Amino acid sequence: MPTALESTPLDFHVFDTTLRDGAQREGVSYSVADKLAVARLLDEIGVGYIEGGWPGALPKDTEFFARARAELTLKHAQLVAFGATRKAGVRVEDDAQVQALLDAGTPVVCLVAKSDVRHVREALRTTLEENLAMVADTVAHLVRHGRRVFLDCEHFFDGYAADPDYGVRVLAAAFDAGAEVGVLCDTNGGMLPMGVGRVVADVRSRVDGKLGIHCQDDTGCAVANTLAAVEAGVTHVQGTANGYGERAGNADTFVLIANLVTKMGLPVVPAECLPELQRVSHAIAELANIAPDDHQPFVGASAFAHKAGLHASAIKVSPELYNHLDPAVVGNDMRILVTEMAGRASVELKGRELGVDLDGHPDAIARVVDQVKVLEADGWSFEAADASFELLLRAQLPDAPPPLFELESYRTSVEHWGNGVVVSEATVKVHVDGERIISTGEGNGPVNALDNALRAALVARYPQLAGVSLADYKVRILGWKGGTSATTRVLIDTTDGVGEWTTVGVHDNVVEASWHALVDALTYAVRHRRPR
């Protein structure tokens, strides 16, 4: 019997269950439109199967399958309906839930069945033989109606620990009735890789059908457990986008695909799909209304981000020295983080990343390194503020452009009216090209008012600022000194409707910190955006 590593890509299944198991994550609630959008995105990374939900049990899932028939065109994947075997004591032809699986119209059905004797007796409250008959009857019925059938053996590993034979009997009943795949489920997520490998190897020696693996992440080992199962011979892996799922989640589909292709040499998705991993990961996160995990392996924004100066020195010579693969393979990029840990190499690499030519300017690099270390000691951080760092870098070059303006003063006020309305106003006095300009702006807070006033003062000289607006504003208290005294770091995201950039400001006064970030934001816009 060939191992998974000897199998061809056509023999290997990547089965995604984001729309069913992943939707059980706390805080996630997909609309039918969301589910259709997620399915389209999953198809773009080349998975073989997309489990859409449980028709008949959930009205939303029933609607999804009905709409999918008319609205969903998949290039790589096949849609799968999920459901249970017939009920104990009920003829399969009379089971409404089984009929709903047929009505869903999918080419593949994934059934769930109990494979732990304790669950059969205590949860289903039936006999071990009746449970086997439920599996065989339902699989055979669906196969007779032209469906391909996969069987999820729920609680397989816990059941194996209690009785190493019964789960194998469940698999045999399913295979004899026509099931294509028997999936070993670590439903409670309590396994470790060495245990998974040992159990899978034993089960493979006792059954002839194709085996799959489904792992929850309760021990933090869902991906490792899945890969151990592949090494032991399974050729069907289940996962969810970004590891979404109940409790601690499931094996992450994106990390599984990346590891299977780049580390285990299994081309389980079309080659052109691999560079789509990061984009699709982030797009699904947005649909789930969950912030992307910056530290997610392979696809996170920090997955190939380097902070230590020692790393940057080596990367300058050869990026492969500190990257386990080329980030572009999975659609990601390498980033250099400039912090107090940075050295000359970090600054040079970051400058290259930002399009700043530092060749022939060793003194400027040295000044930037020293400046960053002093600023970070005072609470500044440029890791998430590339726009501010680029301005700092360019300011040290011989051809550095002059500031946009000279500040004379600014003033802000907040007025709370009797009817509960709060109005903020700001006045700025600046000198632009020798002209003194006084401008006033209102906003829903002092920072918004300052932003409006400053842009109004500058827009006649710099018309590209007319299309610029504040997109997000974050405040972090760095060092509480008692009472309301503390150092404040402000990050501002600014957009012109086409791109977005982030700037930073730090001061004991939150308005002054915001002012620094605002000035950088508008300066960056003028340096990079053309007038419309």
GROMACS .gro file of C-alpha atoms in nm, residues 55-56 81 84-87 91-105 109 111 138 141-142 145 147:
model
   29
   55PRO     CA    1  -2.859   2.136   0.478
   56GLY     CA    2  -3.183   2.048   0.651
   81ALA     CA    3  -2.290   1.884   0.187
   84ALA     CA    4  -2.534   1.274   0.986
   85THR     CA    5  -2.617   0.912   0.924
   86ARG     CA    6  -2.977   0.802   0.958
   87LYS     CA    7  -3.125   0.805   1.305
   91ARG     CA    8  -3.532   0.358   0.772
   92VAL     CA    9  -3.282   0.555   0.569
   93GLU     CA   10  -3.549   0.626   0.306
   94ASP     CA   11  -3.764   0.789   0.575
   95ASP     CA   12  -3.494   1.008   0.733
   96ALA     CA   13  -3.565   1.372   0.645
   97GLN     CA   14  -3.209   1.484   0.718
   98VAL     CA   15  -3.065   1.226   0.477
   99GLN     CA   16  -3.312   1.341   0.212
  100ALA     CA   17  -3.196   1.701   0.267
  101LEU     CA   18  -2.843   1.589   0.180
  102LEU     CA   19  -2.969   1.459  -0.153
  103ASP     CA   20  -3.175   1.772  -0.210
  104ALA     CA   21  -2.862   1.986  -0.167
  105GLY     CA   22  -2.752   1.856  -0.505
  109VAL     CA   23  -2.157   1.424   0.079
  111LEU     CA   24  -2.132   1.208   0.674
  138THR     CA   25  -2.673   0.579   0.482
  141HIS     CA   26  -2.830   0.495   0.005
  142LEU     CA   27  -2.632   0.803  -0.099
  145HIS     CA   28  -2.827   0.810  -0.570
  147ARG     CA   29  -2.320   1.069  -0.457
   0.00000   0.00000   0.00000
